[in-house]
Coordinates of C-alpha atoms in Angstrom, one line a residue:
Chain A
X1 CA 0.0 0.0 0.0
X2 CA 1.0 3.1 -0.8
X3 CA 0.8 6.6 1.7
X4 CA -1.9 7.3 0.1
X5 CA -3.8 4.2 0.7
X6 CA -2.5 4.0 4.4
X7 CA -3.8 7.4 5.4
X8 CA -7.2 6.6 3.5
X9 CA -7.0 2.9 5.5
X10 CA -7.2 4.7 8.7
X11 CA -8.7 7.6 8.4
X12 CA -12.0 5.0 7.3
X13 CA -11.3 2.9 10.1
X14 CA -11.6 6.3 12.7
X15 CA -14.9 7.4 10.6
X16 CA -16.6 3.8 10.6
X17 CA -15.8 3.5 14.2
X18 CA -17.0 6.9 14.9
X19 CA -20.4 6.3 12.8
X20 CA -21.4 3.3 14.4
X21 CA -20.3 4.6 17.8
X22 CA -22.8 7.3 17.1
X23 CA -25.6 4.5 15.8
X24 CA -26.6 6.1 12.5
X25 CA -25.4 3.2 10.5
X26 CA -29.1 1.6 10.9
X27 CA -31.8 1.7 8.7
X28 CA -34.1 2.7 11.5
X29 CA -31.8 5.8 12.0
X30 CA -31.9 6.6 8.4
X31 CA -35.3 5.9 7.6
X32 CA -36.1 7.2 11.3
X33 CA -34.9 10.6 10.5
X34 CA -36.5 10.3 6.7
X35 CA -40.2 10.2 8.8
X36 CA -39.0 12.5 10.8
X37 CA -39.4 10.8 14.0
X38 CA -35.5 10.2 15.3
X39 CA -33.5 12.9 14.1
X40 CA -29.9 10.8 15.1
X41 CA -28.5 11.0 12.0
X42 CA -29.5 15.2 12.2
X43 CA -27.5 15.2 15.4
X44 CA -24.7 13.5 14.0
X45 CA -24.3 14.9 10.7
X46 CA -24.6 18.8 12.1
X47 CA -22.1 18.2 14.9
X48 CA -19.6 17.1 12.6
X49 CA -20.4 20.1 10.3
X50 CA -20.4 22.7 13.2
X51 CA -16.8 21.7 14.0
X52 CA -15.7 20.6 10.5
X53 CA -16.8 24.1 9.4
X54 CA -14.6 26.3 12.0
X55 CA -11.9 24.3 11.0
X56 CA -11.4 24.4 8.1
X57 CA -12.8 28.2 7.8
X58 CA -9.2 28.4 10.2
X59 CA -6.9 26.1 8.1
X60 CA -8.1 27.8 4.9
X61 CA -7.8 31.5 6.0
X62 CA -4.4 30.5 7.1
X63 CA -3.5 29.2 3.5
X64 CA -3.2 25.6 5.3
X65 CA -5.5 24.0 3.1
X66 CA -7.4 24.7 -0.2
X67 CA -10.8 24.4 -0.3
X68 CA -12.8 22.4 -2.9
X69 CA -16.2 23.1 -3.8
X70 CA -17.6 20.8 -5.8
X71 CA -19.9 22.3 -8.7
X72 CA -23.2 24.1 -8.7
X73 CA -23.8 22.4 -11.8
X74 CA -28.2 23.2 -11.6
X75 CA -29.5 20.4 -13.1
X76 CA -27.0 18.0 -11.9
X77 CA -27.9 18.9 -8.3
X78 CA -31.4 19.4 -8.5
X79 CA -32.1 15.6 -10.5
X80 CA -29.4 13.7 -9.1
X81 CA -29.9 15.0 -5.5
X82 CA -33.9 14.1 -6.3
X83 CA -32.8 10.5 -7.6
X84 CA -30.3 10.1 -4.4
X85 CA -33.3 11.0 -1.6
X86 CA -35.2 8.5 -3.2
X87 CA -33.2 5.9 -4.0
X88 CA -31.9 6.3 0.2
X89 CA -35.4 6.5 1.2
X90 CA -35.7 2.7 0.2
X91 CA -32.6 1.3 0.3
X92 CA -32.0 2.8 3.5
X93 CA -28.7 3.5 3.8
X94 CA -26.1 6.2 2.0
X95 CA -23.3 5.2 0.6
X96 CA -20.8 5.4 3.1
X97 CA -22.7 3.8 6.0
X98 CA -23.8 1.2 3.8
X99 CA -20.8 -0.4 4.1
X100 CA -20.7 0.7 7.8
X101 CA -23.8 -1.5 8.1
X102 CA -22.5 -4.4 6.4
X103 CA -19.4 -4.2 9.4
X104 CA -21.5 -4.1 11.9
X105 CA -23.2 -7.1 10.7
X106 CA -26.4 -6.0 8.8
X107 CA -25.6 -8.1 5.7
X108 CA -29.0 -6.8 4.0
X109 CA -26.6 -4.1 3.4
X110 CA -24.6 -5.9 0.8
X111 CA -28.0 -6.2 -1.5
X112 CA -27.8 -2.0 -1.4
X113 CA -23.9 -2.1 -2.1
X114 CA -24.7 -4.6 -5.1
X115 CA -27.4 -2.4 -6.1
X116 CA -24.7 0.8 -5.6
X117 CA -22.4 -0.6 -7.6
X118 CA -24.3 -1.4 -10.5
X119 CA -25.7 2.2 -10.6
X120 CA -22.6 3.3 -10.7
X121 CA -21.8 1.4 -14.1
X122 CA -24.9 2.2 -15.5
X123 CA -24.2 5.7 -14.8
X124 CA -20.8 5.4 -16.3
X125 CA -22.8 4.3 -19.5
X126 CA -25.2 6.9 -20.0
X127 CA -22.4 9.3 -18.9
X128 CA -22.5 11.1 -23.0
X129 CA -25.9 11.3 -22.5
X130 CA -26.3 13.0 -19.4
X131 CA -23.7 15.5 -20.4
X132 CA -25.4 16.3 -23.2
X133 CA -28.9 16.6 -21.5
X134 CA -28.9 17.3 -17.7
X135 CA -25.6 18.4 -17.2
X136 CA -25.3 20.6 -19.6
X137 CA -28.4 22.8 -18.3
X138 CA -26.6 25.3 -16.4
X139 CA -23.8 25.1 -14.1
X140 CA -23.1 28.0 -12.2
X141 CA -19.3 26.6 -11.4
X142 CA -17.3 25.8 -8.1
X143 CA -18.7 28.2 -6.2
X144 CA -19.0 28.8 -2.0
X145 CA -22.1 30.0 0.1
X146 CA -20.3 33.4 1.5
X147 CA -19.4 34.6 -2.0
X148 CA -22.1 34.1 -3.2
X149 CA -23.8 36.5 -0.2
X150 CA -20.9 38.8 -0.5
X151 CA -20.5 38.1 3.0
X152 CA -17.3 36.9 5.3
X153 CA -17.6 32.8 5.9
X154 CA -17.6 33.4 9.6
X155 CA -21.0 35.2 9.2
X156 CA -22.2 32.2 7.2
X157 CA -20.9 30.0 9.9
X158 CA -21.9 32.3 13.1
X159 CA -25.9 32.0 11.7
X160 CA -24.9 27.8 10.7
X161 CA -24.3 27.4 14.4
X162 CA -27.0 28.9 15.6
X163 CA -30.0 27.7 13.3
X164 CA -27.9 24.3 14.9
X165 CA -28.2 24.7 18.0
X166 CA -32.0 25.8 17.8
X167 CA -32.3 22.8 16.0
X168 CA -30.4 20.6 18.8
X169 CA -32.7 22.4 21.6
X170 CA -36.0 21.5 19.7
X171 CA -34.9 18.0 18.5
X172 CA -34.2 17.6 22.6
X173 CA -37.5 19.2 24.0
X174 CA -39.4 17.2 20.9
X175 CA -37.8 13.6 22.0
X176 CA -36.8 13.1 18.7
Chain B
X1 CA -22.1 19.8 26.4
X2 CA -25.7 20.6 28.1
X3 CA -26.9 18.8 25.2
X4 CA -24.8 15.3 26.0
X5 CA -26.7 15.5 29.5
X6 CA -30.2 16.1 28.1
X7 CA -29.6 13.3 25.4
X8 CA -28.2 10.8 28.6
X9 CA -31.5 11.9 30.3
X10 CA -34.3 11.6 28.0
X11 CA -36.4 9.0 27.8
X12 CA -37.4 7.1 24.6
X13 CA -39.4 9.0 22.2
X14 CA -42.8 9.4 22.0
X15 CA -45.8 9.3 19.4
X16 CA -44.1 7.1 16.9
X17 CA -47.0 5.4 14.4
X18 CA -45.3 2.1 14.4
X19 CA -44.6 -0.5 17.7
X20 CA -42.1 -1.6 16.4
X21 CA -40.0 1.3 15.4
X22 CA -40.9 2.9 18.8
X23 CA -38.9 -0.6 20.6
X24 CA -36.3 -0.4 18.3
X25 CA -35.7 3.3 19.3
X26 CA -36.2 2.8 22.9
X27 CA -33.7 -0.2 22.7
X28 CA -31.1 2.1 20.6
X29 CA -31.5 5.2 22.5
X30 CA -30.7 3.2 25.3
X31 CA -27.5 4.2 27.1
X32 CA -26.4 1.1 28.5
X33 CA -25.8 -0.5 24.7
X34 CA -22.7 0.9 24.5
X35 CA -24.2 3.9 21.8
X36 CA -22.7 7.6 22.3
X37 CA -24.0 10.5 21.9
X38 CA -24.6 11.5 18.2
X39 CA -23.8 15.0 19.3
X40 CA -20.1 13.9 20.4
X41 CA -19.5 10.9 17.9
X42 CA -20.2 13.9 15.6
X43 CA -18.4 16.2 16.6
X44 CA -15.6 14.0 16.5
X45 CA -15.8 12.8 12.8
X46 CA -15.8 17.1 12.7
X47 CA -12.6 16.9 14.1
X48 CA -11.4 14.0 12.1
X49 CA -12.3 15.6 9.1
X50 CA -10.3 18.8 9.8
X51 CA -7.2 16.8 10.8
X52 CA -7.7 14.7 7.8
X53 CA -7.8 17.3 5.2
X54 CA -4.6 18.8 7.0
X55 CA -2.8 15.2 6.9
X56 CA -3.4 15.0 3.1
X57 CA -2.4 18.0 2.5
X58 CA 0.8 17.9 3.8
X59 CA 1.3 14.4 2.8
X60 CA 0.3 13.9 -0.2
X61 CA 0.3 17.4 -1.0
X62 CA -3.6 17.5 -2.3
X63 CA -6.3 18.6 0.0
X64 CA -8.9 15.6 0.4
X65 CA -12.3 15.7 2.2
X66 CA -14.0 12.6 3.5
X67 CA -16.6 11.8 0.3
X68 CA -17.7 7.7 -0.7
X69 CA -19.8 7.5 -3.8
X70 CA -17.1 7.8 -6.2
X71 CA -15.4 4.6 -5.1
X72 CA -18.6 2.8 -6.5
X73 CA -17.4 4.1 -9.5
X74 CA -14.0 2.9 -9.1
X75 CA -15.5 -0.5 -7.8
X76 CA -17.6 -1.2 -11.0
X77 CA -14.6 -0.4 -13.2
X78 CA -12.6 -3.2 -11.5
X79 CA -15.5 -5.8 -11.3
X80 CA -16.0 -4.6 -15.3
X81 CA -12.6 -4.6 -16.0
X82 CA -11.9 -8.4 -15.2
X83 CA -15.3 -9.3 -17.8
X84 CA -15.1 -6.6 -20.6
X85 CA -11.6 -4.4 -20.2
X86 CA -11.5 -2.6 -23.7
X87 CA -15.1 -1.0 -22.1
X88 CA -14.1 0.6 -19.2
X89 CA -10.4 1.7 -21.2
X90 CA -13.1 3.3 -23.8
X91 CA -15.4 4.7 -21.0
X92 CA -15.4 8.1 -20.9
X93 CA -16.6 8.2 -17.1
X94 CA -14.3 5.8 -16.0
X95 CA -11.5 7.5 -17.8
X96 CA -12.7 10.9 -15.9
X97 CA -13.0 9.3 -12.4
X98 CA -9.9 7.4 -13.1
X99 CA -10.6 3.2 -11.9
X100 CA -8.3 3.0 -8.9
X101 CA -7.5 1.9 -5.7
X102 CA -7.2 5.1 -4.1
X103 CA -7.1 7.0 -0.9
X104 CA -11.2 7.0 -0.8
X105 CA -10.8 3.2 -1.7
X106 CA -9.6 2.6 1.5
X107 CA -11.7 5.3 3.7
X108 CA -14.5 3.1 2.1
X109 CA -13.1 -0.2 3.4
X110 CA -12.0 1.3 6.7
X111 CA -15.3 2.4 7.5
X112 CA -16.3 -1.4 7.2
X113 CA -13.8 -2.5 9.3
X114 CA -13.8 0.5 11.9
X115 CA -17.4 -0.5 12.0
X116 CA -16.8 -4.3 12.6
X117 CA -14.0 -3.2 15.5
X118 CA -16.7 -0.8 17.4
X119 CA -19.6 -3.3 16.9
X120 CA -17.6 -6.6 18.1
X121 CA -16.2 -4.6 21.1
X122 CA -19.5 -3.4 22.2
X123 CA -21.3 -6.4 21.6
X124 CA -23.9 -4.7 19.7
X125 CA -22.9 -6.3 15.8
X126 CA -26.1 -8.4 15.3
X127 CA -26.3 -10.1 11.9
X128 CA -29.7 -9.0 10.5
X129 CA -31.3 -9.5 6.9
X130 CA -34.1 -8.0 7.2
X131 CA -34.8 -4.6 9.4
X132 CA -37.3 -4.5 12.0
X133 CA -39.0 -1.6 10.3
X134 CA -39.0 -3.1 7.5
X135 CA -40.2 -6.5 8.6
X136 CA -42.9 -5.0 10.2
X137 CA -44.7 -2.9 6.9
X138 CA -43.4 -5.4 4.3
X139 CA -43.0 -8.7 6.2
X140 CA -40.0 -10.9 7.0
X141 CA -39.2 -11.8 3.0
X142 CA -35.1 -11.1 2.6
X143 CA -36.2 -11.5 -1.0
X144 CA -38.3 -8.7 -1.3
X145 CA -35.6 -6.7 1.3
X146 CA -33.1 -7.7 -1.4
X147 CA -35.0 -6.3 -4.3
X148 CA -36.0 -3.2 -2.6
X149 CA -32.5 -2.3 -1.7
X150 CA -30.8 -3.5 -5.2
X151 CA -33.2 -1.0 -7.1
X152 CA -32.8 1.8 -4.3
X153 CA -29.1 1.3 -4.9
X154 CA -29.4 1.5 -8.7
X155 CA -31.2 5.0 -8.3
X156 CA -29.5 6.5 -5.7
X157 CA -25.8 6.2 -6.6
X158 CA -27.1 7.1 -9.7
X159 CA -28.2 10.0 -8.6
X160 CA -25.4 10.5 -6.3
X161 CA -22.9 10.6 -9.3
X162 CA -24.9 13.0 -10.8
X163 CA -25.4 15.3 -8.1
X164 CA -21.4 14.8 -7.9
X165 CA -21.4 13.4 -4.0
X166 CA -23.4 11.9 -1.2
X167 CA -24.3 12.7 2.3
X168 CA -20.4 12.4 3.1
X169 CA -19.0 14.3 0.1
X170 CA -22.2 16.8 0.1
X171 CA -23.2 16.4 3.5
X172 CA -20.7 16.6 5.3
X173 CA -17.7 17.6 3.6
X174 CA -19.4 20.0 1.1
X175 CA -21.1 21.7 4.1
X176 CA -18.0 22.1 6.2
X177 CA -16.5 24.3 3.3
X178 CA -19.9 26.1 2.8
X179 CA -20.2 24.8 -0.7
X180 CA -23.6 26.2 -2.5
X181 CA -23.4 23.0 -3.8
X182 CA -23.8 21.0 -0.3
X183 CA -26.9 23.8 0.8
X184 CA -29.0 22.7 -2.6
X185 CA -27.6 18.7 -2.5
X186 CA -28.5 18.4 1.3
X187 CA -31.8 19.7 0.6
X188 CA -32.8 17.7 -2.2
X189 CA -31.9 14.6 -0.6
X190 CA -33.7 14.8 2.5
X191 CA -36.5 16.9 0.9
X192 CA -37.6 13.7 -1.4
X193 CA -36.5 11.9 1.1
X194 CA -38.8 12.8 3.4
X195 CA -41.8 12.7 0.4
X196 CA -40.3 9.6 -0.8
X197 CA -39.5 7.9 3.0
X198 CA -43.6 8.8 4.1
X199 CA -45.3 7.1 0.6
X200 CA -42.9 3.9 1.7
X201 CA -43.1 3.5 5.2
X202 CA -46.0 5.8 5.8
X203 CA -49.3 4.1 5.2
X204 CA -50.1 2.3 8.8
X205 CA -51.4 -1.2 8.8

């Protein structure tokens, strides 16, 4: 293995232990928070945002690391992030803690990972299609929130925080 | 940290539609199965993230965010490649995404085994074919379980190859870098989610 494939190895090993540590590797959590009646997954995904976001904000304004947005590519968003809820709705896992769920011994996991897996080739097939068609719609580039606003990312972040934490509060007093 | 002592503290939730997803809940929510606290197991995959897009930077000299849908990609070019090679060589997509084992190769099979490692040492892996939910609004057929999932699958890494990332490469990675992207992705996905999640699940028996 290569240093590449080291630091990938363990930084997986940290994450998989960390997301079943947290319990949103289960359907139930998934689909839970889907019908909006166990919000886990919420609570997990926005506390790792909250601090992912001030650091990085940090190691980017320091020139430590470069950031990379990934396209606003309309269409592309829109469709495919349509297609995606769906698709997780009844598979019941995302593609990272599907895999997660296999570990941990839910092997009905492996029928979404097949599943996964094949979507991926068929995707790679219809690939000149779909960058003729929905792809080509209108993409608006790599682009990030506070830009966008013409505002300083720490605003962005300051308001992130505490629509979270209003969030946390009401997900608390809810029993969700 | 008010919020780790609330969570600890609160019972099982109420007013869910089904029994069984109501026992499931109360058995996961339950602190003595070894579980944390989403809010801190979060927070520390936060802190994960930042220290792993530091370490890749100055390793390997290319800043890398945690992100898993591609390595599907990458997956079916190798499965294709041992069948029909001079495809995926002519494959415009697999050209792009480059078929690889790469760094996100092995995130993707470290969070499998960092999964098994927490799960055997807390006693809660359980081998399970079919869900509870599930079992209880579709009955205990793996088959069906099987089909369901294969064809969610299919449409959702579709759509998350499209859409250019999933809830870790959107969600959570896009999100930390306050990609406009990750705002409209995020939405989407837990916006039909929700519409799609409630004509599934919904209907009570």
């Amino acid at each position: 293995m290569d240093t590449a494939q080291i630091m990938g190895l363990v930084t997986g090993i940290l994450f998989g232990f960390l997301l079943q540590k947290g319990r949103v590797l289960r359907f139930e959590k998934q689909v839970g928070a889907m019908l909006l009646k166990d919000m886990t997954i919420l609570k997990f995904m926005l506390s790792a945002i909250i601090v992912g976001m001030v650091g990085v904000a940090l190691l980017s304004d320091a020139g430590v690391i470069a950031l990379s947005h990934k396209p606003m590519n309309v269409g592309a968003i829109l469709v495919g992030g349509a297609l995606f809820g769906a698709g997780w709705a009844v598979m019941g896992f995302c593609p990272g803690t599907s895999v997660g769920a296999l570990g941990e011994g839910r092997w009905h996991a492996a029928f979404g990972i097949a599943g996964m897996i094949a979507g991926a080739a068929l995707y790679a097939e219809l690939y000149p299609l779909m960058k003729a068609t929905v792809l080509s719609w209108a993409d608006l580039g790599k682009i990030g929130l506070p830009e966008t606003l013409g505002v300083s990312p720490w605003v962005v972040i300051i308001v992130f925080i505490a629509v979270a934490l209003g969030l946390f509060r009401w997900f608390e007093s809810r029993g969700l | 940290m008010v919020f780790l002592n609330r969570h600890a503290r609160r019972p099982a939730a109420q007013g869910f539609g089904s029994q069984s997803f109501q026992e499931g809940t109360r058995m996961q929510s339950n602190r003595n199965d070894g579980g944390w606290s989403p809010y801190l197991a979060g927070a520390l995959v936060g802190v994960l993230a930042i220290l792993s897009a530091y370490a890749t930077t100055v390793w390997l000299g290319k800043t890398t965010y945690l992100g898993a849908s591609t390595t599907f990609v990458r997956g079916a070019g190798i499965i294709e490649k041992q069948v029909v090679p001079e495809r995926v060589e002519a494959n415009e997509y697999f050209t792009k995404e480059k078929v690889k084992v790469d760094w996100q190769f092995m995130l993707v099979l470290g969070i499998f085994a960092g999964a098994f490692i927490a799960a055997s040492t807390d006693k809660s892996f359980k081998l399970e074919g079919v869900p509870p939910v599930w079992k209880e609004r579709f009955g205990p057929s793996v088959g069906k379980r099987a089909a369901a999932a294969f064809l969610g699958g299919i449409v959702a890494m579709f759509g998350a190859r499209m859409a250019d990332g999933c809830p870790s490469g959107h969600g959570l990675s896009g999100m930390m870098q306050l990609s406009v992207s990750a705002f409209v992705a995020l939405a989407m996905f837990f916006g039909v989610g929700i519409v799609v999640a409630a004509m599934v699940y919904g209907r009570r028996k």
